Tab-separated table of N, CA and C in Angstrom:
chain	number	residue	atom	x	y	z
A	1	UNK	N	49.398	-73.873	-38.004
A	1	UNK	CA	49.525	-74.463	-39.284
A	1	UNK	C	50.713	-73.937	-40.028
A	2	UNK	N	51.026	-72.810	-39.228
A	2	UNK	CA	52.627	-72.472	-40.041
A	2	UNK	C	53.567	-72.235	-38.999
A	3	UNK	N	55.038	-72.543	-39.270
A	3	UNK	CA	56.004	-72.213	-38.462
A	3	UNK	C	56.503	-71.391	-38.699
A	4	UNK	N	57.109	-69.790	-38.139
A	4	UNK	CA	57.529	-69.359	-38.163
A	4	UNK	C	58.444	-68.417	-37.157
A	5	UNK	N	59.786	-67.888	-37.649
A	5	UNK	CA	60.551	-67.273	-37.203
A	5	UNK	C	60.444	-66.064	-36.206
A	6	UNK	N	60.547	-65.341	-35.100
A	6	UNK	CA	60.008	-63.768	-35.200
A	6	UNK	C	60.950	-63.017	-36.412
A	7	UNK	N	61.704	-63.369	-37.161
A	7	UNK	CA	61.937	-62.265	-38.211
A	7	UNK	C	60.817	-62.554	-39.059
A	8	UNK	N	60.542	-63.817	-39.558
A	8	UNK	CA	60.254	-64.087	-40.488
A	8	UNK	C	58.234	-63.774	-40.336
A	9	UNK	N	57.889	-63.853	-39.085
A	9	UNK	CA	57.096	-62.593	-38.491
A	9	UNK	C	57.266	-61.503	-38.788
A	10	UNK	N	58.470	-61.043	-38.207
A	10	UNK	CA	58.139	-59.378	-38.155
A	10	UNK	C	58.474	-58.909	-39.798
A	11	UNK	N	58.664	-59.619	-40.515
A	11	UNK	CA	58.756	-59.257	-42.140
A	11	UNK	C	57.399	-59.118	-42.497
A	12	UNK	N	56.765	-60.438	-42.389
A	12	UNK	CA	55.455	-60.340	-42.759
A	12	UNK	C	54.248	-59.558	-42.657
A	13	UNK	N	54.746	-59.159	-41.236
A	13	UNK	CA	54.156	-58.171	-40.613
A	13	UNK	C	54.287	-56.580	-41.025
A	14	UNK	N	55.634	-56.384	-41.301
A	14	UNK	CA	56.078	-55.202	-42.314
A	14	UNK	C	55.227	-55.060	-43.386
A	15	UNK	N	55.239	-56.639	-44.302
A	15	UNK	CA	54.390	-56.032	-45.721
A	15	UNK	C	53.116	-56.178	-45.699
A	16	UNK	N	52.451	-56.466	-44.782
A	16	UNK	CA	50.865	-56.548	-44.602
A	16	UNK	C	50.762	-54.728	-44.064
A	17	UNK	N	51.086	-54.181	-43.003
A	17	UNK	CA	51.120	-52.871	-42.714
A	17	UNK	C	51.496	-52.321	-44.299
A	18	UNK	N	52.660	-52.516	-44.679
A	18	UNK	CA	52.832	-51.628	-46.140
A	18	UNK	C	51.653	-51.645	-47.217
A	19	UNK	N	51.158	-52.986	-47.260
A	19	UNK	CA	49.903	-53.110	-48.301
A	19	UNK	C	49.089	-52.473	-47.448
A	20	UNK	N	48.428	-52.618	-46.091
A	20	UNK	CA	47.475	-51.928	-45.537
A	20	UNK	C	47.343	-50.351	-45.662
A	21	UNK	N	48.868	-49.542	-45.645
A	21	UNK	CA	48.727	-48.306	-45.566
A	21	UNK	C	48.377	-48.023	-46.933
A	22	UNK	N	49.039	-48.611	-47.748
A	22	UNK	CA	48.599	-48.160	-49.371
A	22	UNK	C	47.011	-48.503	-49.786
A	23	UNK	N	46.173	-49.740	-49.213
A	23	UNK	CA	44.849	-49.374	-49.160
A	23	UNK	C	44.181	-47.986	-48.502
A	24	UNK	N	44.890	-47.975	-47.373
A	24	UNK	CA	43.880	-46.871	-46.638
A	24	UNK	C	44.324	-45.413	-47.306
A	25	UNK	N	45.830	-45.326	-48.183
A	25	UNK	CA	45.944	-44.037	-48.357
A	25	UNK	C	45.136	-43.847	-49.656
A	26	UNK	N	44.404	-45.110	-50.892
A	26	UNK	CA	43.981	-45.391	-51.590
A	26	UNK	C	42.317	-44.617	-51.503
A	27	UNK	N	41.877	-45.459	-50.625
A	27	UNK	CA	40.857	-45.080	-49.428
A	27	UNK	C	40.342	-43.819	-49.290
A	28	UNK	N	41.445	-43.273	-48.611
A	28	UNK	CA	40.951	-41.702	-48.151
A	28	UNK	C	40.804	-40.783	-49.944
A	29	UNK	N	42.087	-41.381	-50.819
A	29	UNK	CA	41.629	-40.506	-51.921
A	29	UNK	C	40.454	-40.129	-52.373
A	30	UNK	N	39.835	-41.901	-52.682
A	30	UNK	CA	38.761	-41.727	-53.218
A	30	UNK	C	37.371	-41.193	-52.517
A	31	UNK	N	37.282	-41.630	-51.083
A	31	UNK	CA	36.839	-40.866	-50.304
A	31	UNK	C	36.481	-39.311	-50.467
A	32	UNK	N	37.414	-38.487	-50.717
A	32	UNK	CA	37.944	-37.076	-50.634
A	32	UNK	C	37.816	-37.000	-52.501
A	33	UNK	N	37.932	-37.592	-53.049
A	33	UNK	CA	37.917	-37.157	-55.002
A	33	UNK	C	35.963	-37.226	-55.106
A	34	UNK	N	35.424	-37.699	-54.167
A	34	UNK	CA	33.624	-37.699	-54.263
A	34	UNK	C	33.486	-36.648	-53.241
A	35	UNK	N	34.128	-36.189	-52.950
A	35	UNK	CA	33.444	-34.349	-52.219
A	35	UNK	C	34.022	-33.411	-53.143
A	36	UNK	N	32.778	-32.807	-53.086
A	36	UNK	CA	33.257	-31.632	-54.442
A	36	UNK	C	33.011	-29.957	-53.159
A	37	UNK	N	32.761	-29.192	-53.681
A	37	UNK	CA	32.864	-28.098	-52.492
A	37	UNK	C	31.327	-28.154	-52.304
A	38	UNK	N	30.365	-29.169	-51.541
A	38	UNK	CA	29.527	-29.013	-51.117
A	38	UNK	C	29.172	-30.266	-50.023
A	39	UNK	N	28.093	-29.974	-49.292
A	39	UNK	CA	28.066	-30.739	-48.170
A	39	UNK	C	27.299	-31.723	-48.770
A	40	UNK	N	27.940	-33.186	-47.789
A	40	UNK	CA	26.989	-34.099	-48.468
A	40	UNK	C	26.057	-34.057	-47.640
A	41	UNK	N	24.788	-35.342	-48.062
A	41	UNK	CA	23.599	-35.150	-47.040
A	41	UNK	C	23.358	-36.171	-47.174
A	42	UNK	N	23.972	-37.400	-45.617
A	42	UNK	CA	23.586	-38.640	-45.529
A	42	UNK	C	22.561	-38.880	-44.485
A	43	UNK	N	21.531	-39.892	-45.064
A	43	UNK	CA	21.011	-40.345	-43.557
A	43	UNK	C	21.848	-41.140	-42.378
A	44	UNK	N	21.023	-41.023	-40.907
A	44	UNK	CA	21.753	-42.088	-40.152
A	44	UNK	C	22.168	-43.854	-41.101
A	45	UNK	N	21.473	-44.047	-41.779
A	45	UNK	CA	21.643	-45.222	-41.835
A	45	UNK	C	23.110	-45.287	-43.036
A	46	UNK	N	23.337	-44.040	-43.976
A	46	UNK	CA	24.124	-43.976	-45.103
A	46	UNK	C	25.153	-44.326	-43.977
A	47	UNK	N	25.432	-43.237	-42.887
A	47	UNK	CA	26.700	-43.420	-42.273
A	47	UNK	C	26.778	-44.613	-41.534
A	48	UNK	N	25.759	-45.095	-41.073
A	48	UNK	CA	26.771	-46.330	-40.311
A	48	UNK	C	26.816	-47.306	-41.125
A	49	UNK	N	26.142	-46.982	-42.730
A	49	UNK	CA	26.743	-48.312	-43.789
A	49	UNK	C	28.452	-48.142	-44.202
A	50	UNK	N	28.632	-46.632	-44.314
A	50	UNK	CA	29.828	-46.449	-44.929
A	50	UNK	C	30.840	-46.789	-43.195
A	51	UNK	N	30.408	-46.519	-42.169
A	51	UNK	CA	31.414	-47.087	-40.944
A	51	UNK	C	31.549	-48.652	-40.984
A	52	UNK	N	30.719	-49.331	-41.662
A	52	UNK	CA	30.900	-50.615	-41.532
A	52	UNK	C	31.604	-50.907	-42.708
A	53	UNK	N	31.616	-50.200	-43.443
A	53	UNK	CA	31.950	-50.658	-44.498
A	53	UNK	C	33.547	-49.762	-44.452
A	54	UNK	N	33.945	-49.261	-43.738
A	54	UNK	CA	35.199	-48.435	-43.905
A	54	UNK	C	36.073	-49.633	-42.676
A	55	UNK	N	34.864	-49.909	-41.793
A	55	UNK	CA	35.639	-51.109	-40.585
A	55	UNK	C	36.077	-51.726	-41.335
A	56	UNK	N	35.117	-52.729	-42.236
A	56	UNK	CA	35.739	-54.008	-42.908
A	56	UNK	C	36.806	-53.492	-43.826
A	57	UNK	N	37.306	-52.665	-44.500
A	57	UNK	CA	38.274	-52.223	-45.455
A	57	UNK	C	39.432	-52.215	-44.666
A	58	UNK	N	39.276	-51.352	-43.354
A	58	UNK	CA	40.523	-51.059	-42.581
A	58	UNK	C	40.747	-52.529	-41.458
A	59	UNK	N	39.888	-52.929	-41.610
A	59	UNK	CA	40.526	-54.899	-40.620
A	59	UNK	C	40.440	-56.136	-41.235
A	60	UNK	N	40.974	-55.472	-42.521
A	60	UNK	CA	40.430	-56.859	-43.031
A	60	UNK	C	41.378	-57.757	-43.017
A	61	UNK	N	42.888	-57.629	-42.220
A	61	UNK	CA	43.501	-58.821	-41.876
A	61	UNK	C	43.194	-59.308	-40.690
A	62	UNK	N	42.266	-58.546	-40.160
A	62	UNK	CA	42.473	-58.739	-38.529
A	62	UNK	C	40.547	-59.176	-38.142
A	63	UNK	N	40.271	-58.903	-38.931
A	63	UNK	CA	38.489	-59.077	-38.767
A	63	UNK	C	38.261	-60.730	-39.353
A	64	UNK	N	38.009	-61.401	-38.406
A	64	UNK	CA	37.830	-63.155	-38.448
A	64	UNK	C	36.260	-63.410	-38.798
A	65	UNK	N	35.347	-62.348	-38.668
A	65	UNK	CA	33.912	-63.266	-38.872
A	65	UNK	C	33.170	-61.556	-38.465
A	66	UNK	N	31.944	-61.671	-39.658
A	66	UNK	CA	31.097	-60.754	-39.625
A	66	UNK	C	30.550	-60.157	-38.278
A	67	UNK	N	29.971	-61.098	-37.210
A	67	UNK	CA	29.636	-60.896	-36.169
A	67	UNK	C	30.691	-59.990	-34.975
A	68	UNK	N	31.835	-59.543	-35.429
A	68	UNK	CA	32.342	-58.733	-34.620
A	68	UNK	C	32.023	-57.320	-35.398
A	69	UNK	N	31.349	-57.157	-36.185
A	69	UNK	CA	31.045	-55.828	-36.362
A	69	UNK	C	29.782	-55.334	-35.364
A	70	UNK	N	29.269	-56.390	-34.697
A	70	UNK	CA	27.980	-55.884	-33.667
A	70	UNK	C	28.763	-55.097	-32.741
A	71	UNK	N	30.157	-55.980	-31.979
A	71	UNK	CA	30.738	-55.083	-31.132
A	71	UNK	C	31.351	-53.714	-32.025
A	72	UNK	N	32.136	-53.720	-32.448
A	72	UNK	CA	32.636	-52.627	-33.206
A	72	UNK	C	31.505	-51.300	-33.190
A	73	UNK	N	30.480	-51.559	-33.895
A	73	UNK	CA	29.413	-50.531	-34.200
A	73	UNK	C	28.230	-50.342	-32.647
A	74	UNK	N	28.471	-51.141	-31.851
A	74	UNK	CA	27.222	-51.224	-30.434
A	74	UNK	C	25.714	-51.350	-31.203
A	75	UNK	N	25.692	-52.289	-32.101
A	75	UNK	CA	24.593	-53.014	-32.769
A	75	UNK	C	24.668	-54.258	-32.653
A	76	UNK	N	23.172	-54.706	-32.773
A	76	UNK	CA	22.677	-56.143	-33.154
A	76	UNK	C	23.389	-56.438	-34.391
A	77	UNK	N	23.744	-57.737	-34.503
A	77	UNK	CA	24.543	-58.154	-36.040
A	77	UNK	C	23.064	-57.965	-36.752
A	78	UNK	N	22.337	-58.601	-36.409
A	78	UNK	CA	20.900	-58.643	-37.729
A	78	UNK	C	20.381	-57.577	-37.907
A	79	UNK	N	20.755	-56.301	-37.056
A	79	UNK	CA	20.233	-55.179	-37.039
A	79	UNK	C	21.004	-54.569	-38.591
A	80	UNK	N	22.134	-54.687	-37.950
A	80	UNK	CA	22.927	-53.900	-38.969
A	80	UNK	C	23.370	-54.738	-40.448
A	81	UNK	N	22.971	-55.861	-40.579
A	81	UNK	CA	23.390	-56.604	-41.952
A	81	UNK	C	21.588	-56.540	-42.580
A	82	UNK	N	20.685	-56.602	-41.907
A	82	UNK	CA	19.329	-56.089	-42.841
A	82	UNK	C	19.475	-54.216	-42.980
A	83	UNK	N	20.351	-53.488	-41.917
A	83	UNK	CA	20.504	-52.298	-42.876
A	83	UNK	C	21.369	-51.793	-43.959
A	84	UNK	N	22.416	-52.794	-44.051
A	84	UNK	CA	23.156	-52.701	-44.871
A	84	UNK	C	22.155	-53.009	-46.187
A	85	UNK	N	21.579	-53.982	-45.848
A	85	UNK	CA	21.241	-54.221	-47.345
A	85	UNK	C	19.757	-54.031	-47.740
A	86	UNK	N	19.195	-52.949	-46.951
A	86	UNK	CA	18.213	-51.829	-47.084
A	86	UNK	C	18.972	-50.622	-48.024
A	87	UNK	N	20.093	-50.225	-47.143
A	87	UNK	CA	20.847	-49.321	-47.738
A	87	UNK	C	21.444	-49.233	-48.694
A	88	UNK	N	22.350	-50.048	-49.019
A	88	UNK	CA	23.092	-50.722	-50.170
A	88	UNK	C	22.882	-51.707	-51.196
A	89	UNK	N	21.453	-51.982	-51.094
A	89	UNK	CA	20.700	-53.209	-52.024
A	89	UNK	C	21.976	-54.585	-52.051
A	90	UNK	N	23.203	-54.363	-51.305
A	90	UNK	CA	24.141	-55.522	-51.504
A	90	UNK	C	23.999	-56.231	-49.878
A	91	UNK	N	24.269	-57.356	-49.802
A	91	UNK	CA	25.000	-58.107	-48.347
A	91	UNK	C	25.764	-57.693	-47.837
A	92	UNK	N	25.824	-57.733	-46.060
A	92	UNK	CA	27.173	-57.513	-45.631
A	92	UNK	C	28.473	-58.102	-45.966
A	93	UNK	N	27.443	-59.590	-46.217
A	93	UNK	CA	28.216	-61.041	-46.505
A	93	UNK	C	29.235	-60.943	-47.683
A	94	UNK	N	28.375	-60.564	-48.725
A	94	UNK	CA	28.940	-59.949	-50.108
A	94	UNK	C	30.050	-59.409	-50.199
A	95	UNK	N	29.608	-58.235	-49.221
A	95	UNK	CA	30.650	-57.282	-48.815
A	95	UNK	C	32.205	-57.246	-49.110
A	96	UNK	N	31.635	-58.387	-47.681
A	96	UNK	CA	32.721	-59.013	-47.427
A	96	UNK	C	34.022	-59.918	-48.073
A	97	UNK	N	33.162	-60.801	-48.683
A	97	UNK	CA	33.748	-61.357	-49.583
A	97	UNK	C	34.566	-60.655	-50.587
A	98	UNK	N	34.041	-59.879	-51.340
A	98	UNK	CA	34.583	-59.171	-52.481
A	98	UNK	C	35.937	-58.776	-51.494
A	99	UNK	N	36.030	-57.893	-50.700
A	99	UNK	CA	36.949	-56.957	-50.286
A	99	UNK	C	38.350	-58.054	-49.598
A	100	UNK	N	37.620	-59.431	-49.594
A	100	UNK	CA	38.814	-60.170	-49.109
A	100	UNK	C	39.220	-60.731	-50.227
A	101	UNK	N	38.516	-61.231	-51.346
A	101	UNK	CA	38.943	-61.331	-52.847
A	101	UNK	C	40.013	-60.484	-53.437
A	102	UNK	N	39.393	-59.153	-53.386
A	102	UNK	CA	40.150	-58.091	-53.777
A	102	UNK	C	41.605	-58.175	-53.622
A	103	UNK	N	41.281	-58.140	-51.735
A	103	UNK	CA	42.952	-58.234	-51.011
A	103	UNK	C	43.789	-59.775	-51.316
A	104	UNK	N	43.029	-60.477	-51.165
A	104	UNK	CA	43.891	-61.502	-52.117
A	104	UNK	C	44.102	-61.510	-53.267
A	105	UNK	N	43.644	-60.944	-54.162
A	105	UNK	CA	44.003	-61.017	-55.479
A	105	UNK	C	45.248	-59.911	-55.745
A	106	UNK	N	45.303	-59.097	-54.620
A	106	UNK	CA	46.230	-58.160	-54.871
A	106	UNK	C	47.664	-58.796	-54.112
A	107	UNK	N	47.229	-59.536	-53.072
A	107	UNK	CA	48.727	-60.171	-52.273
A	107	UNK	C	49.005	-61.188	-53.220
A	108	UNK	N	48.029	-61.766	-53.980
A	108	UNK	CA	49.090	-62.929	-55.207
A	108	UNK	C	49.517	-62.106	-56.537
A	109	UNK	N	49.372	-60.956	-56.637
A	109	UNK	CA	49.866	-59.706	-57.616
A	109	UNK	C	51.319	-59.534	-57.017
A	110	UNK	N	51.242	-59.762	-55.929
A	110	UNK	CA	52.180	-58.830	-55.291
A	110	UNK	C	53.449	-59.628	-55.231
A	111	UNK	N	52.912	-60.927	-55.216
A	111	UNK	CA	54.193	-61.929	-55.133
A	111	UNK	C	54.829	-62.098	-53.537
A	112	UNK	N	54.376	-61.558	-52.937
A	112	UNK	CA	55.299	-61.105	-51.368
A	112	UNK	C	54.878	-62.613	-50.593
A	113	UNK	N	53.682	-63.188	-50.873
A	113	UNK	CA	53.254	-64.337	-49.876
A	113	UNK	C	52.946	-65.209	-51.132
A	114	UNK	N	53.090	-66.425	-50.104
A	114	UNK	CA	52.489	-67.775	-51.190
A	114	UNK	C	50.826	-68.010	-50.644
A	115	UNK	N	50.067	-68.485	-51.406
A	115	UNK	CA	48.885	-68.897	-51.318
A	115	UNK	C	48.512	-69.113	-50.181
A	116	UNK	N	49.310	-69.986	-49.203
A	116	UNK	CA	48.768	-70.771	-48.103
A	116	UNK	C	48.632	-69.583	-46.651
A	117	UNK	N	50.300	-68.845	-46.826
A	117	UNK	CA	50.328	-67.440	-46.509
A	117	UNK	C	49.148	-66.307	-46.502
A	118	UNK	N	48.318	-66.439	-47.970
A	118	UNK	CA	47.607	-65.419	-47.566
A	118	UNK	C	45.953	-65.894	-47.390
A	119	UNK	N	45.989	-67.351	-47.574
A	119	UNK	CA	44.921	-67.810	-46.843
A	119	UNK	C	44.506	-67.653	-45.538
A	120	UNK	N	46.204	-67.400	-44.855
A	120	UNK	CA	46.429	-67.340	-43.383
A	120	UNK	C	45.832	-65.819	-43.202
A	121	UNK	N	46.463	-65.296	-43.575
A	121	UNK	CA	46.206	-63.611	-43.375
A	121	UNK	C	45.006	-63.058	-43.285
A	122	UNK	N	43.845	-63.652	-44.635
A	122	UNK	CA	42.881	-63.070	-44.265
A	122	UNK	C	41.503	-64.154	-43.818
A	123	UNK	N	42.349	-65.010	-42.942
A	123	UNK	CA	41.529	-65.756	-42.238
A	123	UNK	C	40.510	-67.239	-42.590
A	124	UNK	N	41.185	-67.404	-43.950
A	124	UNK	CA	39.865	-68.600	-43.979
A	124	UNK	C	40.322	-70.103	-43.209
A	125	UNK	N	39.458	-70.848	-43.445
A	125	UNK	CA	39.406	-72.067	-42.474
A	125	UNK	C	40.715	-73.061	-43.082
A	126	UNK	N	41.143	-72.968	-44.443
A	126	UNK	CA	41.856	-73.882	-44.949
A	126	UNK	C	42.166	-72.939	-46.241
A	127	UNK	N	43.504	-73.964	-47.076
A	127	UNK	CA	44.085	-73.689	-48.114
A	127	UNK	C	42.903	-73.660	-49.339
A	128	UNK	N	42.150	-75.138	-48.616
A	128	UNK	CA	41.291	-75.350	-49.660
A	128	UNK	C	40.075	-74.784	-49.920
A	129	UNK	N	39.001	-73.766	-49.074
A	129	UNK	CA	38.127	-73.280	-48.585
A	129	UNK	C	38.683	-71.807	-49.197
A	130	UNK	N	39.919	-71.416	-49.293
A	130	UNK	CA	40.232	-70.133	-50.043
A	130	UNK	C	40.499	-70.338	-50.643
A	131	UNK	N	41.029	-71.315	-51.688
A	131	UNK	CA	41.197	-71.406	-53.231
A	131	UNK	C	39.958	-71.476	-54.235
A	132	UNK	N	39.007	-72.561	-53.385
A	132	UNK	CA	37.505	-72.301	-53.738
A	132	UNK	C	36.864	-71.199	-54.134
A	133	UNK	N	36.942	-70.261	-52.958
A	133	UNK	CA	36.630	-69.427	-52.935
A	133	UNK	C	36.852	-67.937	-53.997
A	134	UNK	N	38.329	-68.298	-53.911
A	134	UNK	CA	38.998	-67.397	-54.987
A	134	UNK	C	38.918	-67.912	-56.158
A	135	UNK	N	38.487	-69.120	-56.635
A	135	UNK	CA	38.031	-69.963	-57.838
A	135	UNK	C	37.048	-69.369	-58.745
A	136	UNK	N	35.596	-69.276	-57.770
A	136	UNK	CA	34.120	-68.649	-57.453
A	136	UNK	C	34.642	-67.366	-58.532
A	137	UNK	N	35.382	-66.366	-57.917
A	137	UNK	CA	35.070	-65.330	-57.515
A	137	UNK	C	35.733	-65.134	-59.497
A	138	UNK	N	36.707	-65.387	-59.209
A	138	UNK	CA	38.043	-65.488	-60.455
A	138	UNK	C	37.934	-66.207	-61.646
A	139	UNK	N	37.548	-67.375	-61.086
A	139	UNK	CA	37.528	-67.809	-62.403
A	139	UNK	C	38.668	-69.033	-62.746
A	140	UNK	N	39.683	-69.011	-61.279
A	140	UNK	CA	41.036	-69.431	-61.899
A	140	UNK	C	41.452	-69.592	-60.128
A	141	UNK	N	42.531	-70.655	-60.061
A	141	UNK	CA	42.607	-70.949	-58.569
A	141	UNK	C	43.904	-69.902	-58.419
A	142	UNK	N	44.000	-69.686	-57.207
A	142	UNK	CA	45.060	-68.740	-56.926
A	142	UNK	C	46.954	-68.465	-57.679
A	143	UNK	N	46.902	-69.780	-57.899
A	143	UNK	CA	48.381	-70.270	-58.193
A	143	UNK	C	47.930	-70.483	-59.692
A	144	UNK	N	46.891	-70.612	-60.865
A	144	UNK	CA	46.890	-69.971	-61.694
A	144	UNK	C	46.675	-68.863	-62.219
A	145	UNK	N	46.197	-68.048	-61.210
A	145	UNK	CA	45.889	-66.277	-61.442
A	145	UNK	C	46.655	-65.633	-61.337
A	146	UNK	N	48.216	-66.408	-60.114
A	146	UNK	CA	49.303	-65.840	-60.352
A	146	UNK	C	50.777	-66.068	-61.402
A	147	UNK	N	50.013	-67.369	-61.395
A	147	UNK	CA	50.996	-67.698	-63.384
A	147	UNK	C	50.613	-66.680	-64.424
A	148	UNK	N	48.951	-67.236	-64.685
A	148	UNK	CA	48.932	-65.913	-65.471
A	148	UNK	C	49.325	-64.559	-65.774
A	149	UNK	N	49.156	-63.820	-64.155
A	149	UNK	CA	49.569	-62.583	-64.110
A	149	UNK	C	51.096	-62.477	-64.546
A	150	UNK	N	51.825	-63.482	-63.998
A	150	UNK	CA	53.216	-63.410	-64.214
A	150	UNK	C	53.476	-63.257	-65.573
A	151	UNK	N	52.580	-63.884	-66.526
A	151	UNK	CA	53.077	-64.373	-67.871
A	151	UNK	C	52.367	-62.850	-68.887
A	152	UNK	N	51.349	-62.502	-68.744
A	152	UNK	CA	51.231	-61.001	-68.884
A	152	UNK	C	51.893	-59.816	-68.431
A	153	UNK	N	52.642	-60.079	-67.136
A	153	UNK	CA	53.293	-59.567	-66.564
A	153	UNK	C	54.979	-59.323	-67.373
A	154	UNK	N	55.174	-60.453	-67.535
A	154	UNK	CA	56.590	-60.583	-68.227
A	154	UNK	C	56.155	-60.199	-69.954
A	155	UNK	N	55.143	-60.354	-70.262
A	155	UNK	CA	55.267	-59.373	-71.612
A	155	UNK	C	54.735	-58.180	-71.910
A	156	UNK	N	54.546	-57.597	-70.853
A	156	UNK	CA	54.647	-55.874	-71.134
A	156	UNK	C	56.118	-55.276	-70.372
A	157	UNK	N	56.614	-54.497	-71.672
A	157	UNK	CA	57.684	-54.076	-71.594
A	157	UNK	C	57.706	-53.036	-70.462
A	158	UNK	N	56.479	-52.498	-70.179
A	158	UNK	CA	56.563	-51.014	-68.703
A	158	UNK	C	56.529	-51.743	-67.470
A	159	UNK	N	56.438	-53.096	-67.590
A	159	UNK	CA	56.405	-53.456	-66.271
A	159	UNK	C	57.456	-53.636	-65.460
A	160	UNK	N	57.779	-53.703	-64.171
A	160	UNK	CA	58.846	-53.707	-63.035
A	160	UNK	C	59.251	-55.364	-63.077
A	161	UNK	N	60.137	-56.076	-63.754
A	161	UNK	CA	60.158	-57.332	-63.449
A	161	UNK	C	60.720	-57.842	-62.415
């Protein structure tokens, strides 16, 4: 659905790794700012919520559909999405969503991709199926969340224009 160059690849590919490392170095902070000098004390089930939940953070350009977290973790998918949300009173589904919201809302911050671009990236079925989606979530379709931002953007004087 898109044509592209290998530069115009391997660019893209540059700033998805650059946004990726700045999540995960994001990541480990906060990670590491909730240990204080004592041990924590999780059950089995805390940790393999926070492994699933650290999977989906760290693939989330590359993770196409919930059901590959069965392979990832050597679980049943229904095993592990009724413990997630034993554990976490939230959905895997949920989860999910939010954290691809998130990352889109931050790649149309970012200006680096157009809409259709980062529909591509983090996998949905169509332009229109992620604008929806980001509609839901926002409030505002992608290409007005990034007018807006622009237009708040351009009137604070600390900002990088």
């Amino acid at each position: 659905f898109l044509h592209i160059t290998s530069f115009q690849f391997q660019l893209i590919l540059y700033k998805i790794l650059n946004i990726q490392n700045n999540q995960i170095i994001i990541y480990l902070i906060r990670s590491f700012s909730d240990v204080k000098n004592e041990t924590l004390r999780l059950n089995e089930n805390e940790i393999l919520c926070y492994q699933i939940m650290n999977y989906i953070d760290t693939h989330i350009y590359t993770l196409t559909g919930l059901e590959e977290l069965a392979e990832a973790t050597n679980y049943n998918y229904s095993y592990i999405s009724s413990l997630f949300h034993k554990t976490t009173s939230g959905t895997l589904t949920d989860y999910y969503r939010r954290r691809r919201m998130e990352t889109a809302r931050l790649l149309i911050i970012g200006e680096s991709f157009n809409i259709t671009q980062i529909a591509n990236l983090l996998h949905y079925s169509s332009i229109y199926t992620f604008s929806r989606a980001f509609k839901d979530e926002y409030g505002l379709s992608p290409a007005q969340y990034r007018k807006a931002h622009q237009i708040s953007k351009a009137g604070d004087p600390l900002s990088n224009k």
